[in-house]
Amino acid sequence: MVSDTIQVVVADERHLCYVDDILSAIREAAKVSTNSIVVRDPSYLADKIREGKAVIAVEGAIFVGFCYVETWQDGEFVANSGLIVRPEYRGRGIAWRIKQQVFQLCRQRFPEARIFGLTKSPAVRKMNAHLGYREVPYAQLTTDSGFWKGCSTCPHYHQLIANDMKSCACTAMLFSPSPSGER
């Protein structure tokens, strides 16, 4: 069920007031061992909002959901990260709306970039597949150490390190703008 009262938009300066709510929702989700969401610093999320690299869902003045974009290797790779919907809003198609909007944002701002994500969520894997992502080995993702450092707050980080950054609890998924997946 999709709610017409919920707006899903590219975040901007007027959405900075939601950073604490976003982080609170992410922290709560990170406590669940079946999740793999990364907790970021408030200034990091605020910067994503200021840069126009985030999508937010709101209902009136209430924060509903969020996702942000990160670029790696000089824009060769783009990641969608931090997809979150507050528990009381789940099951209403909001995550799908956010995912579609963030995907379009990536395609518009970084049309040649390969878009990737890591997830443990069957629902996110299904959304990604519907958008044209495919499951890939970690070796096909960015080699930027900054990206992998971001995984350090994930409860499964020890597994990533133990596997020499080649696999973890998450499924790696990649969308390539070219049919072959190569650039």
XYZ file of N, CA and C in Angstrom:
549
model
N 0.848 -1.176 0.000
C 0.000 0.000 0.000
C 0.894 1.240 0.000
N 0.734 2.110 -0.951
C 1.517 3.332 -1.063
C 0.682 4.494 -0.538
N 1.285 5.285 0.323
C 0.591 6.429 0.898
C 0.864 7.677 0.070
N -0.205 8.364 -0.327
C -0.074 9.578 -1.117
C 0.369 10.767 -0.274
N 0.288 10.667 1.045
C 0.658 11.785 1.904
C 2.157 11.827 2.180
N 2.877 10.811 1.740
C 4.317 10.751 1.970
C 5.044 11.251 0.727
N 5.891 12.259 0.915
C 6.682 12.813 -0.175
C 8.071 12.189 -0.144
N 8.548 11.762 -1.296
C 9.903 11.233 -1.446
C 10.620 12.162 -2.416
N 11.640 12.859 -1.905
C 12.319 13.900 -2.677
C 13.822 13.853 -2.454
N 14.552 14.496 -3.368
C 15.973 14.713 -3.144
C 16.082 15.703 -1.992
N 16.825 15.329 -0.973
C 16.949 16.164 0.221
C 17.755 17.425 -0.084
N 17.428 18.482 0.662
C 18.167 19.738 0.541
C 18.243 20.386 1.922
N 18.724 21.606 1.971
C 18.984 22.309 3.240
C 17.791 22.274 4.213
N 16.589 22.324 3.706
C 15.424 22.349 4.613
C 15.243 21.026 5.346
N 15.940 19.974 4.891
C 15.835 18.657 5.526
C 16.931 18.388 6.556
N 17.826 19.344 6.757
C 18.897 19.171 7.744
C 18.345 18.948 9.151
N 17.159 19.448 9.414
C 16.550 19.285 10.740
C 16.246 17.823 11.069
N 16.305 16.940 10.078
C 15.990 15.524 10.293
C 17.217 14.646 10.550
N 18.410 15.221 10.544
C 19.620 14.411 10.693
C 19.579 13.563 11.965
N 19.192 14.151 13.094
C 19.144 13.378 14.348
C 18.122 12.247 14.269
N 16.976 12.502 13.647
C 15.956 11.456 13.482
C 16.468 10.334 12.582
N 17.156 10.698 11.519
C 17.721 9.710 10.594
C 18.728 8.836 11.340
N 19.638 9.483 12.065
C 20.658 8.729 12.808
C 20.041 7.842 13.886
N 19.019 8.321 14.521
C 18.335 7.509 15.528
C 17.741 6.249 14.887
N 17.106 6.416 13.743
C 16.520 5.262 13.041
C 17.613 4.294 12.582
N 18.727 4.818 12.094
C 19.836 3.975 11.655
C 20.439 3.234 12.845
N 20.644 3.932 13.960
C 21.208 3.276 15.158
C 20.309 2.140 15.641
N 19.012 2.368 15.640
C 18.084 1.312 16.074
C 18.152 0.117 15.131
N 18.201 0.383 13.838
C 18.278 -0.710 12.860
C 19.596 -1.464 12.992
N 20.681 -0.738 13.300
C 21.995 -1.369 13.415
C 22.077 -2.326 14.605
N 21.208 -2.150 15.584
C 21.199 -3.032 16.755
C 20.689 -4.433 16.428
N 19.973 -4.553 15.325
C 19.408 -5.840 14.924
C 20.487 -6.604 14.166
N 20.846 -7.773 14.663
C 21.981 -8.508 14.104
C 21.763 -8.944 12.661
N 20.523 -9.004 12.222
C 20.266 -9.393 10.833
C 20.440 -8.233 9.865
N 20.687 -7.035 10.387
C 20.904 -5.868 9.535
C 22.392 -5.656 9.304
N 22.689 -4.872 8.300
C 24.081 -4.529 8.010
C 24.216 -3.039 7.717
N 23.387 -2.236 8.330
C 23.397 -0.793 8.078
C 24.561 -0.143 8.832
N 25.202 0.814 8.183
C 26.367 1.492 8.733
C 25.937 2.789 9.404
N 26.418 3.010 10.617
C 26.130 4.236 11.353
C 27.172 5.276 10.962
N 26.713 6.432 10.577
C 27.598 7.524 10.165
C 27.550 8.670 11.174
N 28.487 9.555 11.044
C 28.560 10.761 11.850
C 27.478 11.744 11.372
N 26.884 12.522 12.288
C 25.852 13.484 11.855
C 26.337 14.444 10.770
N 27.573 14.895 10.863
C 28.077 15.844 9.860
C 28.192 15.184 8.488
N 28.478 13.890 8.456
C 28.566 13.162 7.188
C 27.205 13.169 6.485
N 26.146 12.846 7.230
C 24.805 12.840 6.635
C 24.366 14.253 6.255
N 24.708 15.219 7.084
C 24.364 16.613 6.755
C 25.051 17.039 5.460
N 26.298 16.637 5.292
C 27.000 16.963 4.043
C 26.314 16.320 2.840
N 25.878 15.078 2.975
C 25.181 14.401 1.872
C 23.914 15.171 1.494
N 23.208 15.646 2.497
C 21.984 16.425 2.248
C 22.338 17.731 1.538
N 23.345 18.444 2.056
C 23.753 19.719 1.443
C 24.220 19.544 -0.003
N 24.883 18.418 -0.287
C 25.418 18.143 -1.628
C 24.352 17.651 -2.608
N 23.126 17.444 -2.138
C 22.084 16.906 -3.009
C 22.308 15.437 -3.317
N 22.953 14.719 -2.395
C 23.246 13.301 -2.569
C 22.475 12.452 -1.562
N 21.229 12.819 -1.340
C 20.386 12.065 -0.415
C 18.933 12.185 -0.850
N 18.177 11.167 -0.497
C 16.737 11.152 -0.745
C 16.059 10.953 0.599
N 15.007 11.711 0.821
C 14.289 11.634 2.087
C 12.805 11.452 1.830
N 12.161 10.729 2.718
C 10.705 10.587 2.697
C 10.168 11.262 3.957
N 9.171 12.100 3.766
C 8.540 12.794 4.886
C 7.029 12.752 4.728
N 6.378 12.771 5.857
C 4.923 12.916 5.878
C 4.643 14.144 6.716
N 4.320 15.235 6.033
C 4.219 16.511 6.729
C 5.594 16.862 7.282
N 5.677 17.033 8.609
C 6.947 17.351 9.258
C 7.593 16.123 9.896
N 7.109 14.939 9.568
C 7.613 13.705 10.177
C 8.572 12.995 9.230
N 9.768 12.693 9.742
C 10.730 11.901 8.991
C 10.217 10.475 8.860
N 10.258 9.938 7.640
C 9.759 8.593 7.352
C 10.878 7.659 6.891
N 11.733 8.128 5.972
C 12.779 7.267 5.439
C 13.872 8.070 4.771
N 14.974 7.362 4.411
C 16.160 8.061 3.937
C 17.098 7.104 3.217
N 17.915 7.633 2.325
C 18.999 6.911 1.676
C 19.957 7.960 1.126
N 21.243 7.646 1.105
C 22.208 8.602 0.584
C 23.130 7.958 -0.443
N 23.839 8.822 -1.168
C 24.705 8.416 -2.270
C 26.151 8.752 -1.913
N 27.036 7.819 -2.207
C 28.463 8.031 -2.035
C 29.149 7.775 -3.368
N 30.197 8.539 -3.663
C 30.951 8.324 -4.899
C 32.358 7.849 -4.542
N 32.868 6.964 -5.370
C 34.171 6.354 -5.126
C 34.966 6.307 -6.418
N 36.290 6.336 -6.285
C 37.206 6.242 -7.421
C 36.869 7.274 -8.488
N 36.842 8.532 -8.066
C 36.578 9.649 -8.987
C 35.280 9.486 -9.760
N 34.251 8.988 -9.113
C 32.939 8.857 -9.741
C 32.761 7.623 -10.593
N 33.747 6.742 -10.624
C 33.605 5.498 -11.379
C 32.546 4.596 -10.735
N 32.478 4.666 -9.402
C 31.497 3.876 -8.654
C 30.643 4.805 -7.810
N 29.380 4.457 -7.676
C 28.448 5.171 -6.819
C 27.728 4.120 -5.975
N 27.620 4.389 -4.689
C 26.921 3.458 -3.797
C 25.677 4.132 -3.228
N 24.623 3.363 -3.114
C 23.429 3.783 -2.384
C 23.582 3.181 -0.996
N 23.526 4.001 0.016
C 23.767 3.520 1.376
C 22.726 4.053 2.340
N 22.626 3.365 3.463
C 21.801 3.847 4.564
C 20.311 3.843 4.309
N 19.821 2.968 3.445
C 18.370 2.920 3.209
C 17.670 2.538 4.501
N 16.806 3.418 4.947
C 16.090 3.190 6.198
C 14.669 3.720 6.069
N 13.728 2.973 6.615
C 12.342 3.430 6.745
C 11.955 3.154 8.198
N 11.369 4.133 8.844
C 10.955 3.944 10.239
C 9.994 2.760 10.321
N 10.131 1.952 11.367
C 9.344 0.712 11.481
C 7.838 0.888 11.298
N 7.275 1.941 11.826
C 5.823 2.128 11.728
C 5.351 2.461 10.312
N 6.286 2.730 9.405
C 5.943 3.042 8.017
C 6.281 1.910 7.054
N 6.845 0.838 7.560
C 7.257 -0.263 6.680
C 6.044 -1.009 6.133
N 6.262 -1.646 4.989
C 5.192 -2.408 4.360
C 4.232 -1.565 3.544
N 4.598 -0.338 3.279
C 3.729 0.580 2.535
C 4.345 1.032 1.212
N 5.442 0.389 0.804
C 6.057 0.723 -0.472
C 6.998 1.915 -0.431
N 7.296 2.428 0.746
C 8.126 3.621 0.867
C 9.580 3.324 0.519
N 10.097 2.196 0.981
C 11.489 1.846 0.660
C 11.667 1.758 -0.855
N 10.695 1.183 -1.531
C 10.768 1.086 -2.995
C 10.769 2.465 -3.629
N 9.948 3.364 -3.137
C 9.912 4.727 -3.681
C 11.239 5.442 -3.449
N 11.813 5.265 -2.258
C 13.115 5.869 -1.959
C 14.175 5.270 -2.875
N 14.177 3.958 -3.000
C 15.174 3.270 -3.830
C 15.081 3.735 -5.282
N 13.875 3.865 -5.824
C 13.707 4.349 -7.197
C 14.248 5.775 -7.342
N 13.936 6.623 -6.375
C 14.362 8.025 -6.439
C 15.878 8.132 -6.344
N 16.502 7.365 -5.443
C 17.951 7.441 -5.289
C 18.641 6.850 -6.521
N 18.055 5.836 -7.120
C 18.606 5.263 -8.350
C 18.568 6.306 -9.468
N 17.441 7.001 -9.617
C 17.331 8.051 -10.641
C 18.320 9.187 -10.369
N 18.501 9.534 -9.108
C 19.464 10.567 -8.739
C 20.869 10.156 -9.188
N 21.228 8.908 -8.936
C 22.540 8.401 -9.357
C 22.684 8.423 -10.874
N 21.666 7.995 -11.575
C 21.735 7.945 -13.051
C 21.832 9.353 -13.637
N 21.155 10.317 -13.019
C 21.198 11.690 -13.519
C 22.534 12.361 -13.216
N 22.998 12.225 -11.994
C 24.222 12.930 -11.579
C 25.498 12.221 -12.014
N 25.439 10.883 -12.144
C 26.621 10.086 -12.459
C 26.260 9.044 -13.524
N 25.920 9.494 -14.736
C 25.367 8.581 -15.746
C 26.309 7.458 -16.182
N 27.598 7.635 -16.058
C 28.555 6.612 -16.486
C 29.008 5.713 -15.334
N 28.637 6.048 -14.134
C 29.103 5.306 -12.959
C 28.410 3.955 -12.817
N 29.140 3.026 -12.251
C 28.551 1.757 -11.835
C 27.985 1.964 -10.439
N 26.744 1.559 -10.259
C 26.052 1.763 -8.989
C 26.057 0.440 -8.233
N 26.471 0.498 -6.973
C 26.532 -0.745 -6.219
C 25.980 -0.581 -4.810
N 25.751 -1.700 -4.193
C 25.320 -1.727 -2.810
C 25.647 -3.064 -2.199
N 25.728 -3.046 -0.886
C 25.888 -4.259 -0.099
C 24.648 -4.381 0.772
N 24.090 -5.570 0.851
C 22.889 -5.736 1.658
C 22.741 -7.166 2.152
N 22.097 -7.284 3.299
C 21.685 -8.592 3.805
C 20.182 -8.776 3.598
N 19.506 -7.739 3.215
C 18.056 -7.730 3.130
C 17.535 -8.374 1.845
N 16.718 -9.420 1.966
C 16.087 -9.992 0.769
C 15.234 -8.961 0.029
N 14.575 -8.074 0.763
C 13.732 -7.056 0.125
C 14.574 -6.093 -0.698
N 15.726 -5.679 -0.167
C 16.599 -4.765 -0.909
C 17.199 -5.480 -2.113
N 17.573 -6.740 -1.950
C 18.087 -7.496 -3.104
C 17.038 -7.548 -4.211
N 15.792 -7.749 -3.840
C 14.708 -7.811 -4.825
C 14.519 -6.458 -5.514
N 14.557 -5.380 -4.739
C 14.429 -4.042 -5.334
C 15.591 -3.777 -6.286
N 16.808 -4.092 -5.829
C 17.980 -3.875 -6.676
C 17.869 -4.662 -7.982
N 17.477 -5.916 -7.887
C 17.343 -6.751 -9.092
C 16.318 -6.141 -10.052
N 15.228 -5.631 -9.507
C 14.194 -5.014 -10.334
C 14.734 -3.777 -11.066
N 15.700 -3.094 -10.457
C 16.307 -1.906 -11.074
C 17.443 -2.253 -12.031
N 17.801 -3.532 -12.131
C 18.843 -3.944 -13.065
C 20.177 -4.293 -12.443
N 20.253 -4.288 -11.124
C 21.472 -4.721 -10.450
C 21.585 -6.244 -10.583
N 22.824 -6.723 -10.481
C 23.040 -8.164 -10.439
C 23.995 -8.468 -9.293
N 23.887 -9.666 -8.766
C 24.799 -10.077 -7.703
C 26.173 -10.319 -8.303
N 27.207 -9.825 -7.622
C 28.584 -9.929 -8.113
C 29.523 -10.255 -6.949
N 30.715 -10.752 -7.279
C 31.736 -10.912 -6.233
C 32.213 -9.532 -5.759
N 32.680 -9.455 -4.533
C 33.172 -8.190 -3.993
C 34.287 -7.602 -4.851
N 35.037 -8.427 -5.537
C 36.152 -7.972 -6.369
C 35.688 -7.039 -7.486
N 34.408 -7.044 -7.840
C 33.896 -6.167 -8.894
C 33.455 -4.802 -8.363
N 33.572 -4.600 -7.059
C 33.187 -3.327 -6.456
C 34.403 -2.412 -6.342
N 34.192 -1.258 -5.807
C 35.273 -0.295 -5.640
C 36.415 -0.881 -4.803
N 37.606 -0.451 -5.122
C 38.773 -0.830 -4.321
C 39.154 0.298 -3.366
N 38.369 1.349 -3.342
C 38.644 2.501 -2.488
C 38.562 2.097 -1.017
N 39.655 2.245 -0.307
C 39.701 1.829 1.101
C 38.725 2.627 1.963
N 38.393 3.839 1.549
C 37.438 4.647 2.293
C 36.059 4.009 2.363
N 35.664 3.369 1.263
C 34.378 2.678 1.282
C 34.401 1.554 2.310
N 35.420 0.743 2.253
C 35.492 -0.431 3.127
C 35.678 -0.035 4.581
N 36.339 1.092 4.837
C 36.465 1.587 6.201
C 35.073 1.911 6.763
N 34.191 2.366 5.885
C 32.829 2.678 6.312
C 32.093 1.479 6.876
N 32.503 0.297 6.493
C 31.872 -0.922 6.999
C 32.255 -1.230 8.451
N 33.204 -0.477 8.997
C 33.746 -0.812 10.320
C 32.721 -0.749 11.444
N 31.618 -0.024 11.263
C 30.598 0.015 12.320
C 29.550 -1.085 12.161
N 29.655 -1.859 11.085
C 28.719 -2.963 10.860
C 29.057 -4.112 11.807
N 28.061 -4.779 12.348
C 28.344 -5.909 13.252
C 29.038 -7.086 12.568
N 29.097 -7.096 11.262
C 29.715 -8.199 10.514
C 31.109 -7.843 9.986
N 31.630 -6.693 10.396
C 32.919 -6.223 9.892
C 34.039 -7.245 10.110
N 34.001 -7.912 11.253
C 35.040 -8.922 11.535
C 35.069 -10.006 10.454
N 33.910 -10.338 9.924
C 33.822 -11.350 8.862
C 34.468 -10.819 7.574
N 34.235 -9.561 7.258
C 34.844 -8.935 6.077
C 36.368 -8.975 6.184
N 36.891 -8.622 7.340
C 38.337 -8.623 7.564
C 38.882 -10.053 7.489
N 38.204 -10.979 8.117
C 38.652 -12.375 8.115
C 38.708 -12.958 6.708
N 37.860 -12.446 5.814
C 37.809 -12.925 4.424
C 38.614 -12.038 3.475
N 39.565 -11.278 4.013
C 40.426 -10.408 3.198
C 39.638 -9.495 2.262
N 38.514 -8.976 2.747
C 37.681 -8.022 2.008
C 37.065 -8.626 0.741
N 37.000 -9.944 0.663
C 36.478 -10.613 -0.532
C 35.047 -11.098 -0.379
N 34.564 -11.162 0.851
C 33.172 -11.560 1.087
C 32.806 -11.217 2.515
N 31.525 -11.206 2.754
C 31.020 -10.893 4.084
C 29.593 -11.419 4.181
N 28.871 -10.966 5.185
C 27.482 -11.382 5.370
C 26.566 -10.756 4.318
N 27.008 -9.666 3.721
C 26.191 -8.957 2.740
C 26.356 -9.538 1.340
N 25.334 -9.347 0.552
C 25.380 -9.658 -0.871
C 25.792 -8.385 -1.604
N 26.776 -8.496 -2.478
C 27.206 -7.368 -3.305
C 26.361 -7.349 -4.571
N 25.844 -6.181 -4.909
C 25.034 -6.026 -6.112
C 25.523 -4.814 -6.892
N 25.511 -4.946 -8.218
C 26.078 -3.926 -9.090
C 25.159 -3.661 -10.274
N 24.974 -2.376 -10.573
C 24.303 -1.947 -11.794
C 25.363 -1.295 -12.671
N 25.500 -1.761 -13.897
C 26.455 -1.182 -14.840
C 25.686 -0.502 -15.960
N 26.061 0.747 -16.291
C 25.351 1.444 -17.352
C 25.548 0.822 -18.722
N 26.643 0.080 -18.911
C 26.851 -0.589 -20.195
C 26.403 -2.043 -20.079
N 25.872 -2.620 -21.139
C 25.342 -3.992 -21.085
C 26.357 -5.025 -20.615
N 27.628 -4.854 -20.942
C 28.634 -5.843 -20.565
C 29.064 -5.709 -19.125
N 28.765 -4.567 -18.510
C 29.195 -4.320 -17.152
C 30.598 -3.767 -17.066
N 31.262 -3.651 -18.194
C 32.619 -3.115 -18.227
C 32.586 -1.701 -18.767
N 33.614 -0.944 -18.461
C 33.709 0.426 -18.977
C 34.894 0.537 -19.861
